[in-house]
PDB file of C-alpha atoms in Angstrom:
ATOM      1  CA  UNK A   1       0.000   0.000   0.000  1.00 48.00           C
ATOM      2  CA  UNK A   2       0.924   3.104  -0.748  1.00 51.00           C
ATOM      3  CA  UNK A   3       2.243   5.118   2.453  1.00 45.00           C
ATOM      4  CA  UNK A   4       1.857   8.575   1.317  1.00 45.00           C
ATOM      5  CA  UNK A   5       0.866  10.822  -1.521  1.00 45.00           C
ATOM      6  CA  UNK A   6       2.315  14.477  -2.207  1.00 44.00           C
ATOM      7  CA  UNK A   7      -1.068  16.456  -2.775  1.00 46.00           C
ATOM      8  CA  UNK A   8       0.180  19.966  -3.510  1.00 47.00           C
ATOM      9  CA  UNK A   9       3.127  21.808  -5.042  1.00 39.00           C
ATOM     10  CA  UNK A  10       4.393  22.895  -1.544  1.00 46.00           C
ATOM     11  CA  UNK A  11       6.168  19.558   0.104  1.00 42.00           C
ATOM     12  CA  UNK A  12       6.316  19.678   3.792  1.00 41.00           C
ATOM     13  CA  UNK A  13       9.637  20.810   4.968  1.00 40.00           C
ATOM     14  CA  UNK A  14      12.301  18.709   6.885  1.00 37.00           C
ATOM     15  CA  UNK A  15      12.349  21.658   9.650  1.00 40.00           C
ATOM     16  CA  UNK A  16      10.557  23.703  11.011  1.00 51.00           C
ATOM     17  CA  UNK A  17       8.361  22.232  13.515  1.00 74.00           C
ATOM     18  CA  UNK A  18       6.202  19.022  13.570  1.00 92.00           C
ATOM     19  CA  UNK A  19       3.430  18.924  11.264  1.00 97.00           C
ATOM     20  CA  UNK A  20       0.035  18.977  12.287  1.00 98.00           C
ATOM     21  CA  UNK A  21      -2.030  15.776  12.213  1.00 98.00           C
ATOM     22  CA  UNK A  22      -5.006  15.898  10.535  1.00 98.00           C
ATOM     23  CA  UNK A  23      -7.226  13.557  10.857  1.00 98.00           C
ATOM     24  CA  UNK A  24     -10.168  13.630   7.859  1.00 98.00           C
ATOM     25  CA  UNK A  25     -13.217  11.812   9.176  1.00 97.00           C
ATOM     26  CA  UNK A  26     -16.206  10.948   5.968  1.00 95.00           C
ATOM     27  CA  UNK A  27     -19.106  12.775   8.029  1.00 92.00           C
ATOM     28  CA  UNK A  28     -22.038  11.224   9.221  1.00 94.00           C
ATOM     29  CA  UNK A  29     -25.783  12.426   9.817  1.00 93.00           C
ATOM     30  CA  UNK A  30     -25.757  10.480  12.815  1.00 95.00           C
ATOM     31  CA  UNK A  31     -24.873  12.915  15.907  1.00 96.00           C
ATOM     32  CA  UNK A  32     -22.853   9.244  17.452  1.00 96.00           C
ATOM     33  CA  UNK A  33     -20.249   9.619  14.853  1.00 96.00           C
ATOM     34  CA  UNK A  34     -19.135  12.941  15.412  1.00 97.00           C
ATOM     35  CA  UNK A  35     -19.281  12.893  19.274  1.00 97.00           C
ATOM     36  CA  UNK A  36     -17.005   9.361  18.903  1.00 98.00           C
ATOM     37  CA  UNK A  37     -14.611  10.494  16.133  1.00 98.00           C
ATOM     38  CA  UNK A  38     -14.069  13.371  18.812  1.00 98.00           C
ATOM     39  CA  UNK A  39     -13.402  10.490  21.781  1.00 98.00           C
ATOM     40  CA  UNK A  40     -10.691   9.083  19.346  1.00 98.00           C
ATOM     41  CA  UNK A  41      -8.508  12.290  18.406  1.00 98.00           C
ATOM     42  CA  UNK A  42      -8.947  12.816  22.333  1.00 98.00           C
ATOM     43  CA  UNK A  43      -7.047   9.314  22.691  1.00 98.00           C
ATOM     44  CA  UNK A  44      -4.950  10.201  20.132  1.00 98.00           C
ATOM     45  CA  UNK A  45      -3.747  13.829  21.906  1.00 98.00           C
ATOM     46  CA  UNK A  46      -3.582  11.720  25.273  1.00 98.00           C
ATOM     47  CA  UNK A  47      -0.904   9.890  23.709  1.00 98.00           C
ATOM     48  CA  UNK A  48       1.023  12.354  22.259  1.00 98.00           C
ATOM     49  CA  UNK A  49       0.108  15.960  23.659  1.00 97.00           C
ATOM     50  CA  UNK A  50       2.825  17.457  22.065  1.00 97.00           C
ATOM     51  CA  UNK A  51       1.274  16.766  18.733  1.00 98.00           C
ATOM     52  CA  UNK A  52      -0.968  19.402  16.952  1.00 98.00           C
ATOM     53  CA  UNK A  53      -4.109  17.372  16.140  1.00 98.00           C
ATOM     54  CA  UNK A  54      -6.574  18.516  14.136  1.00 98.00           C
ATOM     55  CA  UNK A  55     -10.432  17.101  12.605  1.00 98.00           C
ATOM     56  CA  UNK A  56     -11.852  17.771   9.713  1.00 98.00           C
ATOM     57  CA  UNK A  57     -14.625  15.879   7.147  1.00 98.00           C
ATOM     58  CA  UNK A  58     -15.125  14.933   3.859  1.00 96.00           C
ATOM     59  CA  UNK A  59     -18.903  15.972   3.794  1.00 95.00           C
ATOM     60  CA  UNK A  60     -21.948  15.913   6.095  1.00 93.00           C
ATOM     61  CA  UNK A  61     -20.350  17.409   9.388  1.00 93.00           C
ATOM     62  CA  UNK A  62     -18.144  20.375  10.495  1.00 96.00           C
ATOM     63  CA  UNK A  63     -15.194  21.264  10.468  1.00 97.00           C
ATOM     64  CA  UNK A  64     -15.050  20.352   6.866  1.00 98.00           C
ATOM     65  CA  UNK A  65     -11.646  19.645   5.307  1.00 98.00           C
ATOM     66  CA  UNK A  66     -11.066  22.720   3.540  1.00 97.00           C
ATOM     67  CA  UNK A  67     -12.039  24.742   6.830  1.00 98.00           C
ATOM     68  CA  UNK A  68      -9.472  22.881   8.914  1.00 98.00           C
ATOM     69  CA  UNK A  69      -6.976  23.267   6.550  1.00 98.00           C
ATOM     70  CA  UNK A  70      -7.537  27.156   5.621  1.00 97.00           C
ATOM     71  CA  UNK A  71      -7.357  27.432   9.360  1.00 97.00           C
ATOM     72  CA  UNK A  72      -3.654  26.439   9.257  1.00 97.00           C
ATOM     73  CA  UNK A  73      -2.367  28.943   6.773  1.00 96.00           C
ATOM     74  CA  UNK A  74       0.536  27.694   4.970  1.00 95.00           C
ATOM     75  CA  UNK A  75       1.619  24.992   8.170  1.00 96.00           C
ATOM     76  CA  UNK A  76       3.002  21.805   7.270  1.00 97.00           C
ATOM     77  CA  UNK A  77      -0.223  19.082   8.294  1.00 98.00           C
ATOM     78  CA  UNK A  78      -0.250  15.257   7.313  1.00 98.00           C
ATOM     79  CA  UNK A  79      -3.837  14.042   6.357  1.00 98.00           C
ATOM     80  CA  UNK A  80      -4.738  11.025   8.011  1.00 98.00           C
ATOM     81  CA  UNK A  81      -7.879   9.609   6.547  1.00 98.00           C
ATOM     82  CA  UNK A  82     -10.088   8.064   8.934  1.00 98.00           C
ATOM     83  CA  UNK A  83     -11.388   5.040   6.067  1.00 97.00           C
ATOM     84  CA  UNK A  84     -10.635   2.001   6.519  1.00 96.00           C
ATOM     85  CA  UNK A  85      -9.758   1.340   2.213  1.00 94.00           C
ATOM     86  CA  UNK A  86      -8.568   2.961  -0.585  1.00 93.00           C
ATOM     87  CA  UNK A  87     -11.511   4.730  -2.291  1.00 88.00           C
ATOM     88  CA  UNK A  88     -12.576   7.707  -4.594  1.00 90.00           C
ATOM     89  CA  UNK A  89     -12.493   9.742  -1.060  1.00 92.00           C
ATOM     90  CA  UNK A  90      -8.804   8.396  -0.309  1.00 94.00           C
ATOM     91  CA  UNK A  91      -7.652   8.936  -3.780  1.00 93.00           C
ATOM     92  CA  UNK A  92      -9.559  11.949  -5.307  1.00 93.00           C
ATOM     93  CA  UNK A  93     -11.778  13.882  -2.651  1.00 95.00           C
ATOM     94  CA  UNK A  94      -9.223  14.323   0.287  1.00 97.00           C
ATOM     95  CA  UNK A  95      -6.136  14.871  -2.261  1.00 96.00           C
ATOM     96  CA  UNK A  96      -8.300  17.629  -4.104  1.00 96.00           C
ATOM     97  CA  UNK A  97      -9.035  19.445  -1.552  1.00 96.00           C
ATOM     98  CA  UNK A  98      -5.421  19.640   0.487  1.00 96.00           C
ATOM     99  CA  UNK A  99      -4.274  21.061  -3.252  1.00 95.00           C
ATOM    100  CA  UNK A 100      -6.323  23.688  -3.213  1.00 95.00           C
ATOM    101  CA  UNK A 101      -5.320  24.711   0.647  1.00 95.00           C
ATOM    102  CA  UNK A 102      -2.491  26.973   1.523  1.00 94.00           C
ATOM    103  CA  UNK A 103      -1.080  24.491   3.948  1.00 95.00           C
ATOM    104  CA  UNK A 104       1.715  22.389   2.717  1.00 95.00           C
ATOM    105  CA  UNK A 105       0.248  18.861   2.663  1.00 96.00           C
ATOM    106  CA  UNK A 106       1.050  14.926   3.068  1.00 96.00           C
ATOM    107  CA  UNK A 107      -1.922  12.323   2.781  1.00 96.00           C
ATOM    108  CA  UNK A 108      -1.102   8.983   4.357  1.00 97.00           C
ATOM    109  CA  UNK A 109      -2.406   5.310   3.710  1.00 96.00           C
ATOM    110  CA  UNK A 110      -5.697   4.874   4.855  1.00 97.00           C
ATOM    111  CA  UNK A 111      -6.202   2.868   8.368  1.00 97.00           C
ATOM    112  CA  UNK A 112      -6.498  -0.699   6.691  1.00 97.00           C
ATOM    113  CA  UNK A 113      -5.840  -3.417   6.143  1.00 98.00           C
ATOM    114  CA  UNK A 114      -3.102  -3.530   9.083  1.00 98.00           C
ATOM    115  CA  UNK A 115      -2.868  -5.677  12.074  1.00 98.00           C
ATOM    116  CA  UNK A 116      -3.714  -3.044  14.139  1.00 98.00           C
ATOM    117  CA  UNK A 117      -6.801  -2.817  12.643  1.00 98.00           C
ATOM    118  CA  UNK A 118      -7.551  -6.599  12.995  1.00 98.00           C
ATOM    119  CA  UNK A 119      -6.878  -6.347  16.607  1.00 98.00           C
ATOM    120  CA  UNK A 120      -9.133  -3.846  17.202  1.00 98.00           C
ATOM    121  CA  UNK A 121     -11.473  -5.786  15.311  1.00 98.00           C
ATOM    122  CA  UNK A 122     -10.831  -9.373  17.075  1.00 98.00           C
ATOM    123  CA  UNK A 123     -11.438  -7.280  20.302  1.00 98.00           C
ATOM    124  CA  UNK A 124     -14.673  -5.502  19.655  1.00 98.00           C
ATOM    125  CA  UNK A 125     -16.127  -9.370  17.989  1.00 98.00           C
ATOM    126  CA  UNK A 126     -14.498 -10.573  22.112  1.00 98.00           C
ATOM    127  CA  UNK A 127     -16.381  -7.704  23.714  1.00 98.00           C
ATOM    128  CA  UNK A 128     -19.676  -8.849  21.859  1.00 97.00           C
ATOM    129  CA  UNK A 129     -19.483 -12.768  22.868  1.00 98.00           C
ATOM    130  CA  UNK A 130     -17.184 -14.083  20.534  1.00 98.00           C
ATOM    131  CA  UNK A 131     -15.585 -17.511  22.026  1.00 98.00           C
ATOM    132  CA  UNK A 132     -11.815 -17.989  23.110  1.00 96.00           C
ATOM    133  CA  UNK A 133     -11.682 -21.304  20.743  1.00 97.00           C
ATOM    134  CA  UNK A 134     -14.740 -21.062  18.628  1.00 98.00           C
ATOM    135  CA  UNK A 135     -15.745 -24.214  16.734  1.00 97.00           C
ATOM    136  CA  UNK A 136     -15.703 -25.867  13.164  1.00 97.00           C
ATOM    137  CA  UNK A 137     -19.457 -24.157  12.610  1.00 98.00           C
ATOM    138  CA  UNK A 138     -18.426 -20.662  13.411  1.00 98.00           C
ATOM    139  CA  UNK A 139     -17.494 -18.170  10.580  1.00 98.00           C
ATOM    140  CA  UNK A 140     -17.529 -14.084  10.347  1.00 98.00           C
ATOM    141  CA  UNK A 141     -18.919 -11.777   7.737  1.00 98.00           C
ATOM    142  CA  UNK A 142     -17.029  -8.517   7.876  1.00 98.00           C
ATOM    143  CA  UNK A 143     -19.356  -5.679   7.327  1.00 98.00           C
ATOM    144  CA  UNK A 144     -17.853  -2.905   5.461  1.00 97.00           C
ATOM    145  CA  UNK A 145     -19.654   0.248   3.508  1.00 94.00           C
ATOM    146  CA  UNK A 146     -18.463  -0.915   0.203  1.00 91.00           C
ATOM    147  CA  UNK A 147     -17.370   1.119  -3.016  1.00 93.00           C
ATOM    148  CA  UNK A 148     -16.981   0.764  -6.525  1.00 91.00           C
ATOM    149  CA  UNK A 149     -13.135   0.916  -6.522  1.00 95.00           C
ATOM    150  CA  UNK A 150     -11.183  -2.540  -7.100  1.00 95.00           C
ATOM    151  CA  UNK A 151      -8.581  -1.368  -4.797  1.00 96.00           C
ATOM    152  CA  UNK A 152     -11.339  -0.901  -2.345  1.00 95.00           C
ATOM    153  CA  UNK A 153     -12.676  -4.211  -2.274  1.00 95.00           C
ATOM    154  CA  UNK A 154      -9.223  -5.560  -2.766  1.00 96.00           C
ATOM    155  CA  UNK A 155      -8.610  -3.471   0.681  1.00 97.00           C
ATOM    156  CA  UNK A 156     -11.552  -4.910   2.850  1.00 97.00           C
ATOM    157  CA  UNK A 157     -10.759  -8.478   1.177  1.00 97.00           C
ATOM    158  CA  UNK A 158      -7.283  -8.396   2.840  1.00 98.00           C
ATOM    159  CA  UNK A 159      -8.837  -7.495   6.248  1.00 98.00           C
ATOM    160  CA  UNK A 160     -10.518 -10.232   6.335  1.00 98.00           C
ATOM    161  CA  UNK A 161      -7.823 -12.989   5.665  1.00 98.00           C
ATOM    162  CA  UNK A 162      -5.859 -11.093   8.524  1.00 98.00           C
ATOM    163  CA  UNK A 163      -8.829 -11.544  10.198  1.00 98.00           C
ATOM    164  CA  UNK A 164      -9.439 -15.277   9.196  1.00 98.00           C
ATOM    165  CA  UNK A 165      -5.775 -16.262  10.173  1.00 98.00           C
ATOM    166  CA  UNK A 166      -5.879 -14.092  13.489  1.00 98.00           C
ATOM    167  CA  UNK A 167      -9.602 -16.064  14.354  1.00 98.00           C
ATOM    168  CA  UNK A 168      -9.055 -19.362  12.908  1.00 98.00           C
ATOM    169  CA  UNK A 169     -12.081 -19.103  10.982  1.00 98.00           C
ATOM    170  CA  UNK A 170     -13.742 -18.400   7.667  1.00 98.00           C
ATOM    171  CA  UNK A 171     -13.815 -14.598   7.232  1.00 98.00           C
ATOM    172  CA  UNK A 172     -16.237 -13.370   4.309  1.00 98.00           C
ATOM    173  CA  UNK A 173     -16.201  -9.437   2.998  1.00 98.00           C
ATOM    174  CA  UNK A 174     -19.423  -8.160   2.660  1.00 98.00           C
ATOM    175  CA  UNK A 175     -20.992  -4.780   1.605  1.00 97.00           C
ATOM    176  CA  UNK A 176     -23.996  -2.480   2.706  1.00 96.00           C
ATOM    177  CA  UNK A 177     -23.650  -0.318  -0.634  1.00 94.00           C
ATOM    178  CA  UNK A 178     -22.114  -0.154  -4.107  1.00 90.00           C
ATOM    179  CA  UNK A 179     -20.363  -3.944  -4.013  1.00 93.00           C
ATOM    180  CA  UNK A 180     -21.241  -7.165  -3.295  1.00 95.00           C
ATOM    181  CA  UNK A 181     -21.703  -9.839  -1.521  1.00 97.00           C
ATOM    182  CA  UNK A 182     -24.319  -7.800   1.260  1.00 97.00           C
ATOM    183  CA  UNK A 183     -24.380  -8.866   4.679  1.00 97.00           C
ATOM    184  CA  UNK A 184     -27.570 -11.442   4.028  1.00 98.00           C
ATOM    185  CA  UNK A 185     -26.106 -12.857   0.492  1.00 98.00           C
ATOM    186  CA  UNK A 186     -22.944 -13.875   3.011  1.00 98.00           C
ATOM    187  CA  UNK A 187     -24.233 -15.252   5.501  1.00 98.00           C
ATOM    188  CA  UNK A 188     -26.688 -17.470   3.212  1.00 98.00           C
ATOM    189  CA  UNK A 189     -23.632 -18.516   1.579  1.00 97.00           C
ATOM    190  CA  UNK A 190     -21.757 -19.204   4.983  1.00 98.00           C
ATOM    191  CA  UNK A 191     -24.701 -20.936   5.627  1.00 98.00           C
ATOM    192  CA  UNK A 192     -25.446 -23.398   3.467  1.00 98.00           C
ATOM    193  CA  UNK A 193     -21.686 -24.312   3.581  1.00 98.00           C
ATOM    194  CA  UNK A 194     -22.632 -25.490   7.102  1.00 98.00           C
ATOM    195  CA  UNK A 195     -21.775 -22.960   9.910  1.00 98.00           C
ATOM    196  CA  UNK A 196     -24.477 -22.272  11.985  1.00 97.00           C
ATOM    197  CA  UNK A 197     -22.951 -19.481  14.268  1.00 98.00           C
ATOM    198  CA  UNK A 198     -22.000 -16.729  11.794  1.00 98.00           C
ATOM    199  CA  UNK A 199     -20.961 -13.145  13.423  1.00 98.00           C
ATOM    200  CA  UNK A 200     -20.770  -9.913  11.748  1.00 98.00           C
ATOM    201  CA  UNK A 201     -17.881  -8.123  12.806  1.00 98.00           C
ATOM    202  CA  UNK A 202     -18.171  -4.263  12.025  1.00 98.00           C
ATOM    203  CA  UNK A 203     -15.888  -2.715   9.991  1.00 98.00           C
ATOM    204  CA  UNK A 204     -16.524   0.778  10.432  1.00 97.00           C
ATOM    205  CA  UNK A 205     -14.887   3.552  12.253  1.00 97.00           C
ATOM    206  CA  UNK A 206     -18.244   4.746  13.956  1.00 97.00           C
ATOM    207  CA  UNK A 207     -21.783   4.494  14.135  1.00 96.00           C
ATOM    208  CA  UNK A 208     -24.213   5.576  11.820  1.00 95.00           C
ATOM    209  CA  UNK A 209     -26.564   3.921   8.990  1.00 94.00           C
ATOM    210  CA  UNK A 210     -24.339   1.353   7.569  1.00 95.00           C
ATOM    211  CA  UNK A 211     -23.402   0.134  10.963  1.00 96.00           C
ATOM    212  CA  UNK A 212     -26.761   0.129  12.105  1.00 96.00           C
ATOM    213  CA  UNK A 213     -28.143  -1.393   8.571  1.00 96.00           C
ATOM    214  CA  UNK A 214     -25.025  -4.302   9.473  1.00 96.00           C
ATOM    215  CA  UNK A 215     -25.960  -5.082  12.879  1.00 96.00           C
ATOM    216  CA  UNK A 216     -29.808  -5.675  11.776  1.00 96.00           C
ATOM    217  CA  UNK A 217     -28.727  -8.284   9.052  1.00 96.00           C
ATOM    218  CA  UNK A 218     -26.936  -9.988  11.407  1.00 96.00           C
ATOM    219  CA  UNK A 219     -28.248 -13.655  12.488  1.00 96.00           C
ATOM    220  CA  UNK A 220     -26.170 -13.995  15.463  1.00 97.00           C
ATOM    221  CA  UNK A 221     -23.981 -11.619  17.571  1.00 98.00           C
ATOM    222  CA  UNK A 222     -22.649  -8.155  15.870  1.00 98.00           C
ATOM    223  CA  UNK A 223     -19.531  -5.992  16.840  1.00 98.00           C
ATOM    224  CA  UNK A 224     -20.084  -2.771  17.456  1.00 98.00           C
ATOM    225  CA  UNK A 225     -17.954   0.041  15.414  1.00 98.00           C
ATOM    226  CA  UNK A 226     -13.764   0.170  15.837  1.00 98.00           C
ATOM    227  CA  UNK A 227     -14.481   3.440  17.613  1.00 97.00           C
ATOM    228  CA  UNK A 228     -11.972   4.719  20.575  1.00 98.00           C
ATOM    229  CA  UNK A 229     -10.235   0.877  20.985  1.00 98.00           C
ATOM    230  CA  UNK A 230      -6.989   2.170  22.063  1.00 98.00           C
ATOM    231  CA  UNK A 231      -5.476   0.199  18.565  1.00 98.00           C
ATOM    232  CA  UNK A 232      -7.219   2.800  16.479  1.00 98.00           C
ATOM    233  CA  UNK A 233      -5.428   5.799  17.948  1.00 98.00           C
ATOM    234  CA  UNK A 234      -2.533   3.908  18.130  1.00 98.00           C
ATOM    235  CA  UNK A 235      -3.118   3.469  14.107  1.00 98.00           C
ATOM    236  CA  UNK A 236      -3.717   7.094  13.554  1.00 98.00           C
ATOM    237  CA  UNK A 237      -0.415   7.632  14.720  1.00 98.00           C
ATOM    238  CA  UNK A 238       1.314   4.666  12.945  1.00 98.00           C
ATOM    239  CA  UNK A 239       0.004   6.223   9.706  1.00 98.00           C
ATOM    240  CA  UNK A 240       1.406   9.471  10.702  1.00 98.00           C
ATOM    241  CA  UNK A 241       4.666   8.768  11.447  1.00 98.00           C
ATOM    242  CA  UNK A 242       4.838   6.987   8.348  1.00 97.00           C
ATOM    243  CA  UNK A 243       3.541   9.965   6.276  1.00 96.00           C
ATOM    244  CA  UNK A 244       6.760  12.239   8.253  1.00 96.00           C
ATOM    245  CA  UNK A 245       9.243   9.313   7.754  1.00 93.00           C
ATOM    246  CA  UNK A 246       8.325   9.196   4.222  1.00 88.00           C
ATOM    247  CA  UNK A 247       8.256  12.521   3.701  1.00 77.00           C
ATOM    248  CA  UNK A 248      12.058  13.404   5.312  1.00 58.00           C
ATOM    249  CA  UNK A 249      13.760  10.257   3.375  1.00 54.00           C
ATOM    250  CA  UNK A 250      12.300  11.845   0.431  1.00 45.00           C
ATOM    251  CA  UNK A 251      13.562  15.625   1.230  1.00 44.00           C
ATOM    252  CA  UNK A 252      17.180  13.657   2.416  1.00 37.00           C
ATOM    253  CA  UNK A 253      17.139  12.465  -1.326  1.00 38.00           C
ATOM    254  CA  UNK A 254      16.480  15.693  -2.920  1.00 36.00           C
ATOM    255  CA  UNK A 255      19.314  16.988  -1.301  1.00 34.00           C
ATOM    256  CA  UNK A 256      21.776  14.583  -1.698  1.00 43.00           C
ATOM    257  CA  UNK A 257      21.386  14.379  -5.193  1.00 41.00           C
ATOM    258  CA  UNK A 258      24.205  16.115  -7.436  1.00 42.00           C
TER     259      UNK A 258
END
């Protein structure tokens, strides 16, 4: 996966102070999301107060991106995006609007797939009633919002095989929009191959209508969202510091070339 993506003419600088983190949340209608994306930069500052960190969304919610980002004149900021996949927000949306900011901007990877990730996942399917040695008729669908984009898909299908080998269990992707399999079609399919307890582990960040939608379709326990699980801030910051890495071994270059 790609770490990091230059999104303007103005590279951050190797000096000159730490750059803020930014962390770009989609937006959600749902008042949970906002008040639990909040909870998560909170954990995020509470593990590294000296660190400038920042919120801003896609659509649907304020601050919006461009806000945030005006806000910080021409200040070095890496963009973490709070998605869990590469997607037309990841790859078009967030980069388009850091170009047209005067801060000098860095967008890292998106959260997944990483094993941080899974082990927030494995411990929010724990927290729900997931068993210590589950059997040969349990399986997990993993509920993600779904997009049109290959890489997408090809994102969430990773996930779940480091799910599947962390578990020990069948691990199927599934979609509430835009892809397929939905939640239903895989657990009919899980199903008729003969395991009876299927889960539904949430993959998504917060709650809101997809989650919700998920955890309906569900025929046995569901997890509920990532959230503040300590692994998510601890993600935030992994993606970070490989944004800044990324970005100084690439400055180093410049100027040690002849």
């Amino acid at each position: 996966m790609t770490v990091t993506t230059v999104t303007s003419n103005r590279t951050a600088p190797a000096t000159g102070g730490t750059p803020a983190l930014v962390v770009v949340a989609h937006g959600s209608r749902d008042p949970r999301a906002l008040r639990t994306v909040r909870a998560l930069l909170d954990r995020v500052r509470a593990l590294r107060p000296a660190l400038p960190v920042h919120l801003g969304h896609v659509e649907l919610n304020e601050p919006l991106l461009p806000d945030t980002l005006a806000a910080l004149g021409d200040a070095a900021a890496v963009l973490v995006p709070l998605l869990l996949g590469r997607g037309y927000h990841v790859k078009r949306d967030i980069p388009e609007m850091a170009a047209l900011s005067p801060a000098r901007t860095r967008v890292a990877a998106p959260l997944g797939p990483h094993p941080l990730l899974v082990d927030a996942l494995h411990a929010r399917l724990t927290e729900t009633g997931w068993p210590t040695h589950p059997g040969p008729d349990h399986a997990v669908v993993l509920a993600s919002a779904g997009s049109r984009d290959p890489e997408s898909r090809a994102d969430t299908a990773r996930t779940a095989a480091l799910l599947a080998a962390r578990l020990g269990v069948p691990v199927v992707p599934a979609y509430a929009s835009a892809a397929t399999p939905t939640v239903p079609e895989a657990v009919r399919t899980l199903r008729a191959r003969g395991y009876r307890h299927v889960a539904v582990a949430s993959c998504f960040t917060a709650p809101g209508r997809f989650a919700t939608q998920c955890a309906t379709q569900a025929p046995w326990i569901t997890s509920a969202p990532l959230g503040t699980h300590p692994s998510m801030a601890h993600l935030l910051l992994h993606r970070y510091d490989e944004a800044v890495k990324t970005g100084s071994d690439s400055k180093a270059k410049a100027l040690a070339t002849p």
